[in-house]
Structures are given as structure tokens and as C-alpha cells.
Short mmCIF file of C-alpha atoms in Angstrom, two decimals:
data_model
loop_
_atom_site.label_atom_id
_atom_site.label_comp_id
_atom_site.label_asym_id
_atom_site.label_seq_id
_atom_site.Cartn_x
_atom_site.Cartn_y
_atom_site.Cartn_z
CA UNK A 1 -0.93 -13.43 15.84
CA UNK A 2 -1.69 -9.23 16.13
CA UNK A 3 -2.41 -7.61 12.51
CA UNK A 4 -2.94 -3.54 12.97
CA UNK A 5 -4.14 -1.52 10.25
CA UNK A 6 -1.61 0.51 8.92
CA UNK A 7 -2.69 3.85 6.51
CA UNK A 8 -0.30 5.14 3.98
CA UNK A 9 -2.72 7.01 1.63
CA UNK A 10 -4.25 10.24 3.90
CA UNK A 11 -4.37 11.97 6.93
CA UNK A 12 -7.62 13.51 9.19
CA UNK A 13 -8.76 16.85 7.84
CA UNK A 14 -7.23 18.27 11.09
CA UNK A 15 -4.12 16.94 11.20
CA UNK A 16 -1.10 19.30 11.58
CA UNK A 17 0.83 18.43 8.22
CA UNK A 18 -1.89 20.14 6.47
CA UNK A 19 -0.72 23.43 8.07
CA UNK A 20 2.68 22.70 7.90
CA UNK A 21 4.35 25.05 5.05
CA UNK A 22 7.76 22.48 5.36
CA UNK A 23 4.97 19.32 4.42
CA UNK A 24 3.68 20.81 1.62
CA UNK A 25 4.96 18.52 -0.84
CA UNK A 26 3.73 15.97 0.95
CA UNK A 27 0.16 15.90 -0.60
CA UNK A 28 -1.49 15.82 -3.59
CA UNK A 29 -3.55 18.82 -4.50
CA UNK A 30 -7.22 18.78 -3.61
CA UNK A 31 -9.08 16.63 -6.73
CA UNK A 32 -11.51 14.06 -5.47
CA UNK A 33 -11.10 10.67 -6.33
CA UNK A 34 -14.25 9.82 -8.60
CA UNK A 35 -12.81 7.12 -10.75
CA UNK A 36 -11.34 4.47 -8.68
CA UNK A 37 -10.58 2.55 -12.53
CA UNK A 38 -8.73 5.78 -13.91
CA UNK A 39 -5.23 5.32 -12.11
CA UNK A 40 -4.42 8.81 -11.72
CA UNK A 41 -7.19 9.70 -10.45
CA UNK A 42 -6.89 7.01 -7.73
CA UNK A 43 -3.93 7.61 -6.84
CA UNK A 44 -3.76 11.01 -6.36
CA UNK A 45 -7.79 11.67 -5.36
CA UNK A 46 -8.70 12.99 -1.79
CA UNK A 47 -11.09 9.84 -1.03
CA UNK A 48 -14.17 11.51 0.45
CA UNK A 49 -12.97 14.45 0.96
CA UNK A 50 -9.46 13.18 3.07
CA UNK A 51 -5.91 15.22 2.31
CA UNK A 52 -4.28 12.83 -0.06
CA UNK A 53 -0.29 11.85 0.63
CA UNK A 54 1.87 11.74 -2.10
CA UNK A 55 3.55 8.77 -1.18
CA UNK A 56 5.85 8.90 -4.68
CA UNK A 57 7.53 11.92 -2.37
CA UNK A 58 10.83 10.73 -1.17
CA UNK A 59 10.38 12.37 1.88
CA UNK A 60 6.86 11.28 2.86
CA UNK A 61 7.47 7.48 1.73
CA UNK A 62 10.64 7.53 3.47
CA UNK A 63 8.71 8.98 6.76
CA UNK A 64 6.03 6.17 6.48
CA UNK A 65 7.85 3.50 6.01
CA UNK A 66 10.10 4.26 9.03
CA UNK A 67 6.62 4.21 11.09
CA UNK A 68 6.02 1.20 9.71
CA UNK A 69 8.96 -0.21 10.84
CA UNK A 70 8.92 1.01 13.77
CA UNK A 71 5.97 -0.44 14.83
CA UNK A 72 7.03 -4.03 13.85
CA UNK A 73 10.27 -3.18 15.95
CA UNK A 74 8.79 -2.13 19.18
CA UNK A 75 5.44 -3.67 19.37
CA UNK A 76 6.46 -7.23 17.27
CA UNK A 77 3.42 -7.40 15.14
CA UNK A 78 2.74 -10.03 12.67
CA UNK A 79 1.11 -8.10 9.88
CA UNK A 80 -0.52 -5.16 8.71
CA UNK A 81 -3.80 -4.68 7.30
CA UNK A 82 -4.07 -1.67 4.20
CA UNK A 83 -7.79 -0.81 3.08
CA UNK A 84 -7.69 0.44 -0.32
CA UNK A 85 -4.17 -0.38 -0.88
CA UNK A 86 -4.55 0.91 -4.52
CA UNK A 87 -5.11 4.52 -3.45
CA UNK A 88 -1.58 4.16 -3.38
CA UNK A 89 1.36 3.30 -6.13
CA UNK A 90 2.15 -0.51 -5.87
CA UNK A 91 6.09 0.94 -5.47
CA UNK A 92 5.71 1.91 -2.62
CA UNK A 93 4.30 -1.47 -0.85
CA UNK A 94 7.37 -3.23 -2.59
CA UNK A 95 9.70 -1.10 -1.13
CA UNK A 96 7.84 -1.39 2.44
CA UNK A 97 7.60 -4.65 2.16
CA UNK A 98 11.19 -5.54 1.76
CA UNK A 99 12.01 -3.38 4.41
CA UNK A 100 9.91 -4.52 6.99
CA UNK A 101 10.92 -8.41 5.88
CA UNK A 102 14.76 -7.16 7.01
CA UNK A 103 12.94 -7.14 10.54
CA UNK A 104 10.68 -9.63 10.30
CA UNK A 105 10.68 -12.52 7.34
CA UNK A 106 7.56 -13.85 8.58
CA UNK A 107 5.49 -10.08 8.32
CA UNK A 108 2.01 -10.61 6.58
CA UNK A 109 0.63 -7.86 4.32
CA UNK A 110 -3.00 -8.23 3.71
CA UNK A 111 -4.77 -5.56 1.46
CA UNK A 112 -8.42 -4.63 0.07
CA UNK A 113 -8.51 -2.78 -2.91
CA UNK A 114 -10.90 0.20 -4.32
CA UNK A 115 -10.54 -1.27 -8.17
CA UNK A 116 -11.04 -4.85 -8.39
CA UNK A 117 -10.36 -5.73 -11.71
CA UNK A 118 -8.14 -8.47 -12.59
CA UNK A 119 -4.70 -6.31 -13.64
CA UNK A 120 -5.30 -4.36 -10.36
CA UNK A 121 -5.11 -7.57 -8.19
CA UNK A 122 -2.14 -9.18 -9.93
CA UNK A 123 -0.58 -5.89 -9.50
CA UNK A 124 -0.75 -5.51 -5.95
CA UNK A 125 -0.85 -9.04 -5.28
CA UNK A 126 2.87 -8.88 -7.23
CA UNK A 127 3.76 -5.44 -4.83
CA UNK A 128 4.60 -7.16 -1.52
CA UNK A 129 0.95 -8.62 -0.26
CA UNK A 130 0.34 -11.59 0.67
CA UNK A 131 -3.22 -11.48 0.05
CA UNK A 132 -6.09 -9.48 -0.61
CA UNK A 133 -9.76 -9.18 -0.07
CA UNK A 134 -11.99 -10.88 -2.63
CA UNK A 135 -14.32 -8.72 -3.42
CA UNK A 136 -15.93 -10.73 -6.14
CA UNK A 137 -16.49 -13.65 -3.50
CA UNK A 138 -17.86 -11.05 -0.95
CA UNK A 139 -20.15 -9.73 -3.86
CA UNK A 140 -21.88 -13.05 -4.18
CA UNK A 141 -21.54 -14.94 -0.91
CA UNK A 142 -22.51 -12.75 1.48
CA UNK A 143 -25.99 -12.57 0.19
CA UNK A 144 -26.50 -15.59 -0.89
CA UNK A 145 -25.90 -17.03 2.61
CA UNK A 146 -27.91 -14.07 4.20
CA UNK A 147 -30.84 -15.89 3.08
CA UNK A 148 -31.89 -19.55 2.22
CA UNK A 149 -32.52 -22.03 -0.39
CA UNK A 150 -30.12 -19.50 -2.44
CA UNK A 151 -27.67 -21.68 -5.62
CA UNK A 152 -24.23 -22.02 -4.59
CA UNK A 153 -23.83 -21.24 -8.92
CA UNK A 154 -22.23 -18.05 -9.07
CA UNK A 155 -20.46 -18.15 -5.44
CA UNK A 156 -18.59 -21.79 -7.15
CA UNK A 157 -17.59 -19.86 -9.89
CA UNK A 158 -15.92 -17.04 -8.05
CA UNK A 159 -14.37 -19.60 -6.26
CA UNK A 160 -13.13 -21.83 -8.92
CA UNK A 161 -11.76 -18.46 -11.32
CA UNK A 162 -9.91 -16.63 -8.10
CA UNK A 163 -6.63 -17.30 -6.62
CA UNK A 164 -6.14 -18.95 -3.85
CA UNK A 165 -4.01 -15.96 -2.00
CA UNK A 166 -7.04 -13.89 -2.14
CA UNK A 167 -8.95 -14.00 1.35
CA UNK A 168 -12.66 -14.62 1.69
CA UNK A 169 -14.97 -12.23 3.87
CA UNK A 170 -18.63 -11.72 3.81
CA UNK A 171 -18.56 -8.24 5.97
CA UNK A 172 -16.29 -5.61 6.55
CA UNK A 173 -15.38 -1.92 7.81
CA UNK A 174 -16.56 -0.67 4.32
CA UNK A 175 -20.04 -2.80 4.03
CA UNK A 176 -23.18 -3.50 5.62
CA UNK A 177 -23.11 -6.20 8.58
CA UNK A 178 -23.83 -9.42 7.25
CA UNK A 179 -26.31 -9.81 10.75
CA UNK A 180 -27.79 -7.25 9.05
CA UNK A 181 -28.72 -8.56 5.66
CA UNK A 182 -29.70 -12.18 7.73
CA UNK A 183 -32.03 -10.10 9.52
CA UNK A 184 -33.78 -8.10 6.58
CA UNK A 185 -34.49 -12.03 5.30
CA UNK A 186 -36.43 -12.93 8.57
CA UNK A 187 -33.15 -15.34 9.12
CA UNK A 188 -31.74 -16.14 12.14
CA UNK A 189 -27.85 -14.04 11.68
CA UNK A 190 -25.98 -16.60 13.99
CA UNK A 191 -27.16 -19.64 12.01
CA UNK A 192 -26.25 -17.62 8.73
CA UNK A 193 -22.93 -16.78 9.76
CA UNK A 194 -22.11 -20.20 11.01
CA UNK A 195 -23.02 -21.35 7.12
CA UNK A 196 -21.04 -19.03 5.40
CA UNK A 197 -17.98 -19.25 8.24
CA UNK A 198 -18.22 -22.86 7.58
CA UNK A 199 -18.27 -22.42 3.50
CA UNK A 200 -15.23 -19.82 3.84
CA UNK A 201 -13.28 -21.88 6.32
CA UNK A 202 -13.13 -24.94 3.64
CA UNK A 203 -12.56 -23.34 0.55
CA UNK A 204 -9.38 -22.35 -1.17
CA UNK A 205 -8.56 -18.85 0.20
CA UNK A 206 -8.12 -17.41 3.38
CA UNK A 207 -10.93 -16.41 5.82
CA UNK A 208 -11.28 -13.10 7.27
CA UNK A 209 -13.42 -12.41 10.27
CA UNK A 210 -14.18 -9.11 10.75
CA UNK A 211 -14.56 -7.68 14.19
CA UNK A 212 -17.62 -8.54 15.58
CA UNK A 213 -19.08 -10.67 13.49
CA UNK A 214 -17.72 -13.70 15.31
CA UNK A 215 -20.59 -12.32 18.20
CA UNK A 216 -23.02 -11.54 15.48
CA UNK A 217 -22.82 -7.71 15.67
CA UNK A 218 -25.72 -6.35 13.86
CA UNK A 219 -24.89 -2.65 11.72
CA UNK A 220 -26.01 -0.63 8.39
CA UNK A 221 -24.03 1.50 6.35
CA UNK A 222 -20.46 3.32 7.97
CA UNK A 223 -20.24 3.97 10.35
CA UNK A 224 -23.27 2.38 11.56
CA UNK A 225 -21.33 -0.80 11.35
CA UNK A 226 -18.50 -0.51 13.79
CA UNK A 227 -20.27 -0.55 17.32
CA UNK A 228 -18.23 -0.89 19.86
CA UNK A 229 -17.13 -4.34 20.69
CA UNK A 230 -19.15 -6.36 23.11
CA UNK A 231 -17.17 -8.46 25.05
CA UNK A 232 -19.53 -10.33 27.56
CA UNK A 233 -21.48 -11.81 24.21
CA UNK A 234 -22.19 -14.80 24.07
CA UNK A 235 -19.03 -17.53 22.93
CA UNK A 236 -21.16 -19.73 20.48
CA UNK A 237 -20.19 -18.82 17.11
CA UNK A 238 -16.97 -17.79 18.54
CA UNK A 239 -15.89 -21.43 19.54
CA UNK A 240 -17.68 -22.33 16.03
CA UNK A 241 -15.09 -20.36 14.43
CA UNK A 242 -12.62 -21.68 16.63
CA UNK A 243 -13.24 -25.50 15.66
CA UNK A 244 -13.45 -24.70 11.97
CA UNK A 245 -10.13 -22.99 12.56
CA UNK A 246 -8.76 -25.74 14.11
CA UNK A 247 -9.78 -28.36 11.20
CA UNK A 248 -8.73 -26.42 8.62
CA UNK A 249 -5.47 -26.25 10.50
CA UNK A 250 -5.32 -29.75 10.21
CA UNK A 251 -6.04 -30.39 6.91
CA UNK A 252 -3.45 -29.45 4.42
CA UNK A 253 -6.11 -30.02 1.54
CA UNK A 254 -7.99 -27.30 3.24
CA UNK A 255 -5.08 -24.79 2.71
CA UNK A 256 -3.65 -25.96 -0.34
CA UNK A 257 -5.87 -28.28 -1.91
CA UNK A 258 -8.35 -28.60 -5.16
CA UNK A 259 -11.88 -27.06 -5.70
CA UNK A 260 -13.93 -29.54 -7.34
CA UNK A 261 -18.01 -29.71 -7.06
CA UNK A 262 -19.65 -32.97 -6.50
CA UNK A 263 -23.36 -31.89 -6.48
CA UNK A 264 -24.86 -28.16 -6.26
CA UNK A 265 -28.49 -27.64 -6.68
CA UNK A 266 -30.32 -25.44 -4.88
CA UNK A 267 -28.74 -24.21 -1.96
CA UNK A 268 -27.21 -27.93 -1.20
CA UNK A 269 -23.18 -28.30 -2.17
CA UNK A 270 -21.21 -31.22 -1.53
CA UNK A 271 -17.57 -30.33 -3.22
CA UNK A 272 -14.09 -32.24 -2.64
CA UNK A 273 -10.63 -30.72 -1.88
CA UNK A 274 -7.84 -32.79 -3.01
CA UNK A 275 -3.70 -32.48 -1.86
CA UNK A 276 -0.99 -35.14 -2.70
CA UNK A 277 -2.68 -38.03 -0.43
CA UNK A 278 -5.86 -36.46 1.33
CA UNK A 279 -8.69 -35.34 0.28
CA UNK A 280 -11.69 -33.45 2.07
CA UNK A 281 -15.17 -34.12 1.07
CA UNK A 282 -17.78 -30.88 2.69
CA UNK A 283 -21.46 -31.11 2.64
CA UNK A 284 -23.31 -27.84 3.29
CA UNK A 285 -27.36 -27.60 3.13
CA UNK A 286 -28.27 -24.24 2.83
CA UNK A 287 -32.05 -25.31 1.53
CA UNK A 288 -35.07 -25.50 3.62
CA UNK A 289 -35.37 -28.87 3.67
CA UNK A 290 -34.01 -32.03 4.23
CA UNK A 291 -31.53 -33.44 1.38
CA UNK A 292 -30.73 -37.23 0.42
CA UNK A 293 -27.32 -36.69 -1.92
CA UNK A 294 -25.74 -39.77 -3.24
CA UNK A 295 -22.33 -39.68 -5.36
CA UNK A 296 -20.65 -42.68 -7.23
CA UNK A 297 -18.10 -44.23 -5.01
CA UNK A 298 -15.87 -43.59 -7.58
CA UNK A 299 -15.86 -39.55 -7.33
CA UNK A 300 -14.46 -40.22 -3.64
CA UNK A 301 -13.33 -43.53 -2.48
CA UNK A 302 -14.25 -47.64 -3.77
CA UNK A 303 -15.03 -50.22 -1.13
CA UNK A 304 -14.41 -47.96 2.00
CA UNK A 305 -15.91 -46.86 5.31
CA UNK A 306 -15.98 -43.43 6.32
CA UNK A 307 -15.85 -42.68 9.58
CA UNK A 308 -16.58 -39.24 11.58
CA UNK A 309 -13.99 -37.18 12.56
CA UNK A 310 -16.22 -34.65 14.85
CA UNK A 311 -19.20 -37.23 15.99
CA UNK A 312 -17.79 -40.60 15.48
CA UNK A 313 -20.51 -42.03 13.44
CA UNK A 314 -18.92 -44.02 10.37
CA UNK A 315 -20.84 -45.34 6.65
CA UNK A 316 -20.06 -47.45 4.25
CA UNK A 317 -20.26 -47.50 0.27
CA UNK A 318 -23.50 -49.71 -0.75
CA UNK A 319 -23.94 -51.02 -4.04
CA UNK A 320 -20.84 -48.41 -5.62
CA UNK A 321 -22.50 -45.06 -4.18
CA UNK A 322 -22.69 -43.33 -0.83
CA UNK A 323 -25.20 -41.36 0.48
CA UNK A 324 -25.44 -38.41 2.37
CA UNK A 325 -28.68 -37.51 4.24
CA UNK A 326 -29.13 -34.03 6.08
CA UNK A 327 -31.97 -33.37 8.49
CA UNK A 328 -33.13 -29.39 7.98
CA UNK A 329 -33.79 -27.52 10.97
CA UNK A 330 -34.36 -23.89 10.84
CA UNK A 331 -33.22 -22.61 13.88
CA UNK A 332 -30.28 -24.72 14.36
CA UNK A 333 -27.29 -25.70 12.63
CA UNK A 334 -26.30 -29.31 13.10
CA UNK A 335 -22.60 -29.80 14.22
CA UNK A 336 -20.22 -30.30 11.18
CA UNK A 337 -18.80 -33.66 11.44
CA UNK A 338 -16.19 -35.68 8.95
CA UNK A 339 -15.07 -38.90 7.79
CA UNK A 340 -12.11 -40.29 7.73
CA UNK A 341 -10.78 -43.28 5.21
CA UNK A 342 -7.52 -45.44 6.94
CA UNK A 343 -5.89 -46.52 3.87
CA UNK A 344 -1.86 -46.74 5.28
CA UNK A 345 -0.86 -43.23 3.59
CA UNK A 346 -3.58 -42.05 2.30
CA UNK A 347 -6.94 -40.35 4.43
CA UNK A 348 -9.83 -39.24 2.96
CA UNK A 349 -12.29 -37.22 5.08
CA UNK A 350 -15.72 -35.26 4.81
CA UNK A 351 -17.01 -32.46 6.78
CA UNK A 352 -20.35 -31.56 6.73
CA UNK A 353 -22.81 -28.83 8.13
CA UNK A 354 -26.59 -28.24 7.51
#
């Protein structure tokens, strides 16, 4: 699937339309946007400095939504990306939305927004997108996993009072690298990253990877952090990614399943997803050391063996409990591996990293 970033909301400070006396209704006049929770002001602001379009001007939204279109026509796409979709009125991604879905019924709009308040998000997420960037879960989770031995608290509670069409990042064009952050701890970034990809990957939302950060790309503020893309890096974390892609593929509870926490404490959470007949159990030890975790057999599953679905190994329930033991390493992160439960129609499986 190809996603390009589309931009309805300005132009360059170069760009011809500026000079054009036939476009001049086709921006907003020059206020900067200051308040990004005052609507107007959002709406019609020249973010840092850029010529603001009116998009609410029949002629410019009919203008950009035949680009749009276009570019779904001749280059068949699959979905556009819109930073700070809320710079612009919700309207207008309706309308663009149903037009590009006469093209393509399968188009996927995904969207970050400048105001992040709950009525924003419902409102956009009710204008046409699909999803949008959680910037609450980006807030918390990408420092926590930066570092180590950091509580899982407040990420779990993003996670348990956020949709599940919002999409889960923990970098992006607007922010600092995460490699970065991993770095100002003393951590190792690709062992960080493979944590919090492997946290994102099996939690309710989607997971966005931005560019470069499946190599590790290291950056500080923007612009700082879009470097041109290495491509003879190293493939690593990028077949990581590619394996947790590939379970969660697998796993409808992984897409569409329950959030519920088993044990948190610390930097070590062990948490269960639950649809119709399977259910995912996921260990993660983000703690610097070694962690013995035992849960009643009857929080997963009574008088069974689970057996790995990544390395094979299997255990068994003892005495109505099972235990889970992870080995710390610093420098290395320990393959994720899960269990599965043959029960006729029901599975049960656990993935684990540390």
C-alpha cells in the first residue's frame, strides 16, 4: 500500500497564487495562527508564517479536491496522509472524502491534528478519516520507552481511554527522533524502538512508522529530523517490524480485540487482548532486571499448555497459576515468542518480548 501526504491548508511563501490578482480570494488574510484551541484562529491562521488557503472558497476547495482526485486516478494510491488536518474546516474533508471514495471505496484518510482535545478528534474523526494520530499516546510512550525501568501507568491509561481508530506513533515529522531521546538516556535506540514497536504493534490502535525510524535514524528538532533516507542501513529492526506486522496480521484480537492489564509494575506489563474466541496474552520487560510474573490460571486459561508460536517452547499451568520468567539483557532484546492453547475453536496465545 502507497499513502502520500496530501496539503490542503497553505502554500510556500513563493508560490505563484500569492501574486496572482485572479487567486486572491483564495487565502485568508495574513493573522498568525497563535491559538490552535480558538477555532477561528486555526482555521484561518498563517501557521508559521505560511499563506493560509481558504478552503471554505468554492473555488479553491473545488481546485483541491480535483488534485486530490486526480492523484488517486492516475497514480492509484491507497491513502493520503493530512498533518494538522484541523487547520482546516472538517467540511471540507467530508466532501473530499466522498469524492475520492466514488474512485476508490477502499481510500484511507489518516490525519494528525494541531488541537487534540477530545471534541476536536471526534470531529475530524466524524469528517471522513479513518484515523488519526494519538497524540496523547505519543505524549507518554515515547519517553517512557526512551529510557528504562519507566511504569507502563500512564501509557495503560491512554490506551485504555482512546479509541481504537486512533493510530499509535512515538516519532514524527513534527517531533524529536525517538533515537534521539534513547540516546540522551545512555540507551541503546534500536533496542528502544524494538520495545515500543513491539508495545504499539499489540495494542488496540494502529501503528505508524515514521520514515526512518524503522533504521533507527537519529534527529533533533525540524528539520533536524528528516535526514535523508539511508537505504544501505542495516535490515534488523526493519524485519523486526516486519514479523510484528505479520503477527498482528494474524491475530484478529490484535486488531479488534480487548485491552485488559494482567500485571504492570515497574516497567514490566503482561496485558491480554480478547476477540470472540482468541485471545492474546503479551509480556513486555522494560525493567533492568530479570522478572518472575505469575497470574492465576484463571485470568487466562485452566488446565492448559501453552505452546510457542515464534520459538516452539510450550508450559503448562502448575498448581492453578502460570509463570512467566524473563531473562534481562541490556544490549539485546530477546525474540518475542507466543503460545498457543488447541482447544477445537478456541486459541489462546501469548507474545512476549524483554
Amino acid at each position: 500500500k502507497i499513502m502520500l501526504e496530501f496539503v490542503a491548508d497553505q502554500v510556500g511563501p513563493n508560490h505563484p497564487w500569492i501574486d496572482d490578482e485572479k487567486k486572491l480570494q483564495w487565502f485568508h488574510e495574513q493573522v498568525e495562527l497563535t491559538d490552535v484551541q480558538n477555532e477561528e484562529n486555526r482555521l484561518k491562521g498563517w501557521y508559521k508564517g505560511l499563506p493560509d488557503l481558504a478552503t471554505e472558497n468554492p473555488a479553491t476547495r473545488a481546485y483541491l479536491i480535483d488534485t486530490a482526485k486526480w492523484w488517486v486516478e492516475e497514480t492509484k494510491i491507497d491513502g493520503y496522509y493530512i498533518d494538522h488536518a484541523d487547520t482546516v474546516e472538517p467540511e471540507f474533508w467530508q466532501l473530499l472524502h466522498n469524492e475520492i471514495e466514488k474512485v476508490n471505496k477502499n481510500f484511507y484518510l489518516l490525519g494528525s491534528l494541531l488541537d487534540n482535545r477530545d471534541e476536536t478528534i471526534s470531529t475530524y474523526k466524524e469528517a471522513g478519516f479513518h484515523s488519526l494520530l494519538n497524540e496523547h499516546f505519543f505524549e507518554k510512550a515515547s519517553d517512557m520507552f526512551a529510557n528504562i525501568d519507566q511504569p507502563f501507568t500512564e501509557v495503560t491509561r491512554v490506551v485504555e481511554q482512546s479509541s481504537k481508530k486512533l493510530s499509535t506513533f512515538i516519532d514524527s515529522d513534527n517531533t524529536v527522533r525517538f533515537t534521539r531521546k534513547s540516546i540522551e538516556n545512555q540507551q541503546h535506540p534500536g533496542i528502544r524502538l524494538k520495545m515500543a514497536f513491539s508495545y504499539m504493534y499489540t495494542i488496540p490502535g494502529t501503528p505508524v512508522v515514521y520514515y526512518g525510524s524503522e533504521i533507527a535514524i537519529d534527529g533533533g528538532e525540524p528539520p533536524e529530523n528528516r535526514p535523508l533516507m539511508n537505504f544501505q542501513s542495516d535490515e534488523e529492526l526493519i524485519d523486526y517490524i516486519a514479523k510484528l506486522a505479520t503477527i498482528r496480521k494474524s491475530l484478529p484480537a490484535l486488531t479488534n480485540g480487548d485491552y485488559q492489564v494482567l500485571y504492570e509494575k515497574d516497567g514490566m506489563i503482561l496485558f491480554k487482548r480478547t476477540f470472540e474466541d482468541e485471545t492474546v496474552i503479551v509480556a513486555i520487560n522494560n525493567t533492568s532486571a530479570s522478572q518472575n510474573v505469575i497470574i492465576p490460571a484463571s485470568e487466562i486459561a485452566e488446565n492448559k499448555e501453552l505452546q510457542g508460536l515464534v520459538t516452539g517452547d510450550s508450559f503448562e499451568e502448575e498448581n492453578g497459576e502460570y509463570e512467566w520468567v524473563y531473562y534481562f539483557s541490556r544490549w539485546r532484546l530477546w525474540d518475542g515468542f507466543g503460545y498457543i492453547i488447541p482447544n477445537r475453536s478456541k486459541r489462546r496465545f501469548g507474545l512476549g518480548v524483554q
